[in-house]
mmCIF file of C-alpha atoms in Angstrom:
data_model
loop_
_atom_site.group_PDB
_atom_site.id
_atom_site.type_symbol
_atom_site.label_atom_id
_atom_site.label_comp_id
_atom_site.label_asym_id
_atom_site.label_seq_id
_atom_site.Cartn_x
_atom_site.Cartn_y
_atom_site.Cartn_z
ATOM 1 C CA MET A 1 -19.454 21.446 0.171
ATOM 2 C CA ALA A 2 -16.170 20.451 -1.371
ATOM 3 C CA SER A 3 -15.392 21.646 -4.861
ATOM 4 C CA GLY A 4 -12.644 22.138 -7.023
ATOM 5 C CA THR A 5 -12.308 19.384 -9.569
ATOM 6 C CA PRO A 6 -13.887 19.653 -13.146
ATOM 7 C CA GLY A 7 -16.322 16.986 -12.340
ATOM 8 C CA GLU A 8 -17.452 18.784 -9.142
ATOM 9 C CA LEU A 9 -18.204 21.678 -11.183
ATOM 10 C CA LYS A 10 -20.345 19.428 -13.450
ATOM 11 C CA LYS A 11 -22.299 17.712 -10.652
ATOM 12 C CA GLN A 12 -22.327 19.402 -7.211
ATOM 13 C CA ILE A 13 -21.921 16.447 -5.015
ATOM 14 C CA GLY A 14 -19.223 15.534 -2.648
ATOM 15 C CA GLY A 15 -18.045 16.633 0.913
ATOM 16 C CA GLN A 16 -15.049 16.978 2.895
ATOM 17 C CA MET A 17 -12.875 13.890 3.003
ATOM 18 C CA ILE A 18 -10.209 12.906 5.582
ATOM 19 C CA ALA A 19 -8.492 9.659 6.042
ATOM 20 C CA VAL A 20 -9.569 8.099 9.391
ATOM 21 C CA GLU A 21 -8.401 5.277 11.668
ATOM 22 C CA PRO A 22 -6.601 2.993 11.210
ATOM 23 C CA ALA A 23 -4.975 5.143 8.334
ATOM 24 C CA ALA A 24 -2.889 8.117 9.147
ATOM 25 C CA GLU A 25 -5.062 11.510 9.093
ATOM 26 C CA VAL A 26 -4.899 13.748 5.884
ATOM 27 C CA ASP A 27 -5.289 17.237 7.120
ATOM 28 C CA PRO A 28 -6.490 19.394 5.414
ATOM 29 C CA ALA A 29 -8.694 17.370 3.184
ATOM 30 C CA GLN A 30 -7.371 19.390 0.317
ATOM 31 C CA LEU A 31 -5.153 17.616 -2.049
ATOM 32 C CA GLU A 32 -2.350 19.858 -1.131
ATOM 33 C CA GLY A 33 -2.642 18.285 2.463
ATOM 34 C CA MET A 34 -1.717 14.844 1.214
ATOM 35 C CA LEU A 35 1.525 16.488 -0.672
ATOM 36 C CA ALA A 36 2.490 18.159 2.573
ATOM 37 C CA SER A 37 1.909 15.358 4.944
ATOM 38 C CA ALA A 38 4.899 13.236 5.881
ATOM 39 C CA LEU A 39 2.929 10.761 7.800
ATOM 40 C CA GLY A 40 0.624 10.150 4.775
ATOM 41 C CA ALA A 41 3.521 9.905 2.631
ATOM 42 C CA LYS A 42 5.183 7.226 4.855
ATOM 43 C CA ASN A 43 2.086 5.246 5.260
ATOM 44 C CA LEU A 44 0.169 5.563 2.220
ATOM 45 C CA PRO A 45 2.792 6.683 -0.372
ATOM 46 C CA ILE A 46 0.683 5.961 -3.312
ATOM 47 C CA LEU A 47 -1.670 8.461 -2.288
ATOM 48 C CA HIS A 48 0.962 10.924 -2.248
ATOM 49 C CA GLU A 49 2.402 9.989 -5.694
ATOM 50 C CA ALA A 50 -1.224 10.146 -7.301
ATOM 51 C CA ALA A 51 -1.796 13.400 -5.630
ATOM 52 C CA LEU A 52 1.415 14.971 -7.462
ATOM 53 C CA LEU A 53 -0.232 13.896 -10.773
ATOM 54 C CA ILE A 54 -3.735 15.236 -10.456
ATOM 55 C CA ALA A 55 -4.597 17.931 -12.660
ATOM 56 C CA ASP A 56 -2.579 21.271 -12.372
ATOM 57 C CA PRO A 57 -1.665 23.315 -9.213
ATOM 58 C CA GLN A 58 -4.755 25.260 -8.964
ATOM 59 C CA VAL A 59 -6.770 22.121 -8.855
ATOM 60 C CA ARG A 60 -4.242 20.218 -6.470
ATOM 61 C CA TYR A 61 -4.390 23.344 -3.967
ATOM 62 C CA LEU A 62 -8.100 24.002 -4.052
ATOM 63 C CA GLY A 63 -9.651 20.668 -4.840
ATOM 64 C CA THR A 64 -10.312 18.018 -2.281
ATOM 65 C CA LEU A 65 -10.047 14.241 -1.926
ATOM 66 C CA GLY A 66 -13.819 14.324 -1.623
ATOM 67 C CA GLY A 67 -14.404 16.243 -4.870
ATOM 68 C CA ASN A 68 -12.046 13.892 -6.606
ATOM 69 C CA VAL A 69 -13.707 10.572 -5.389
ATOM 70 C CA ALA A 70 -17.373 11.625 -4.716
ATOM 71 C CA ASN A 71 -18.626 12.589 -8.254
ATOM 72 C CA GLY A 72 -17.840 9.362 -10.263
ATOM 73 C CA ASP A 73 -15.762 11.292 -13.025
ATOM 74 C CA PRO A 74 -14.042 8.342 -14.804
ATOM 75 C CA GLY A 75 -11.011 10.649 -15.592
ATOM 76 C CA ASN A 76 -10.517 11.351 -11.843
ATOM 77 C CA ASP A 77 -7.174 9.835 -10.554
ATOM 78 C CA MET A 78 -8.348 8.840 -6.808
ATOM 79 C CA PRO A 79 -11.111 6.598 -7.386
ATOM 80 C CA ALA A 80 -8.904 3.847 -8.883
ATOM 81 C CA VAL A 81 -6.421 4.473 -5.922
ATOM 82 C CA MET A 82 -9.115 4.045 -3.446
ATOM 83 C CA GLN A 83 -10.325 0.990 -4.812
ATOM 84 C CA ALA A 84 -6.872 -0.464 -4.984
ATOM 85 C CA LEU A 85 -6.369 0.343 -1.238
ATOM 86 C CA ASP A 86 -9.845 -1.301 -0.230
ATOM 87 C CA ALA A 87 -11.028 2.169 0.951
ATOM 88 C CA CYS A 88 -14.384 2.768 2.414
ATOM 89 C CA TYR A 89 -16.467 5.943 2.063
ATOM 90 C CA ARG A 90 -18.504 7.405 5.125
ATOM 91 C CA ILE A 91 -21.580 8.706 3.779
ATOM 92 C CA ALA A 92 -24.164 11.014 5.686
ATOM 93 C CA GLY A 93 -27.543 12.450 4.540
ATOM 94 C CA PRO A 94 -31.091 12.451 5.415
ATOM 95 C CA ALA A 95 -31.119 8.711 6.131
ATOM 96 C CA LYS A 96 -28.959 6.904 8.632
ATOM 97 C CA PRO A 97 -25.138 7.207 8.125
ATOM 98 C CA ARG A 98 -23.696 4.474 6.094
ATOM 99 C CA THR A 99 -20.458 2.927 4.906
ATOM 100 C CA VAL A 100 -19.661 1.984 1.246
ATOM 101 C CA LYS A 101 -16.729 0.420 -0.071
ATOM 102 C CA ALA A 102 -14.968 2.236 -2.943
ATOM 103 C CA ARG A 103 -15.425 -0.746 -5.157
ATOM 104 C CA ALA A 104 -19.107 -0.760 -4.785
ATOM 105 C CA PHE A 105 -19.261 3.002 -4.770
ATOM 106 C CA TYR A 106 -18.965 3.464 -8.499
ATOM 107 C CA LYS A 107 -21.819 2.407 -10.801
ATOM 108 C CA GLY A 108 -20.777 4.016 -14.060
ATOM 109 C CA SER A 109 -19.536 7.212 -15.677
ATOM 110 C CA TYR A 110 -20.767 10.022 -13.241
ATOM 111 C CA GLU A 111 -22.982 7.499 -11.325
ATOM 112 C CA THR A 112 -22.286 6.626 -7.728
ATOM 113 C CA ALA A 113 -23.906 4.987 -4.679
ATOM 114 C CA LEU A 114 -24.900 8.473 -3.527
ATOM 115 C CA LYS A 115 -28.476 9.015 -2.811
ATOM 116 C CA PRO A 116 -30.145 12.466 -3.186
ATOM 117 C CA GLY A 117 -28.922 14.717 -0.339
ATOM 118 C CA GLU A 118 -25.956 12.555 0.467
ATOM 119 C CA ILE A 119 -22.431 13.502 0.909
ATOM 120 C CA VAL A 120 -19.228 11.519 1.501
ATOM 121 C CA THR A 121 -17.835 12.807 4.782
ATOM 122 C CA ALA A 122 -14.838 10.595 5.193
ATOM 123 C CA ILE A 123 -12.815 7.836 3.714
ATOM 124 C CA GLU A 124 -11.313 5.071 5.772
ATOM 125 C CA ILE A 125 -8.265 3.438 4.206
ATOM 126 C CA PRO A 126 -6.519 0.552 5.865
ATOM 127 C CA VAL A 127 -2.788 1.256 6.165
ATOM 128 C CA PRO A 128 -1.245 -1.783 4.164
ATOM 129 C CA GLY A 129 1.650 -3.927 5.484
ATOM 130 C CA LYS A 130 4.795 -4.242 3.809
ATOM 131 C CA HIS A 131 4.127 -3.516 -0.095
ATOM 132 C CA GLY A 132 4.992 -2.023 -3.024
ATOM 133 C CA TYR A 133 3.295 0.600 -5.079
ATOM 134 C CA ALA A 134 3.347 2.504 -8.060
ATOM 135 C CA TYR A 135 0.893 5.200 -9.941
ATOM 136 C CA GLU A 136 1.073 5.521 -13.659
ATOM 137 C CA LYS A 137 -1.173 8.223 -15.300
#
């Protein structure tokens, strides 16, 4: 199970996250991987920019993208970025796997669309065409 963000310690939910087709892969799922990924920085520069501002180095190098998006912590950086990029989360659990748009995933503070026993296993991010971007904390 992914962990590493303060919210993740409050609520042990989440999972390994990777960006999948049609986006460039982010490997490893750790936030550090987004910082080191030249391909990710080229295709989704706002992810790279936001990852530079997340918490402190200890969290960036141990935390995961999954831990940052899956727990519904309103103080986390990536949920807003995922919503702006029209990302979808792949969810697995005891029932049939499903996909939920980031915009529909968050229900409130620490409340998400995850059901008991479910984890987010992947993130799908469409690679935008020509665009501008900025992330301000």
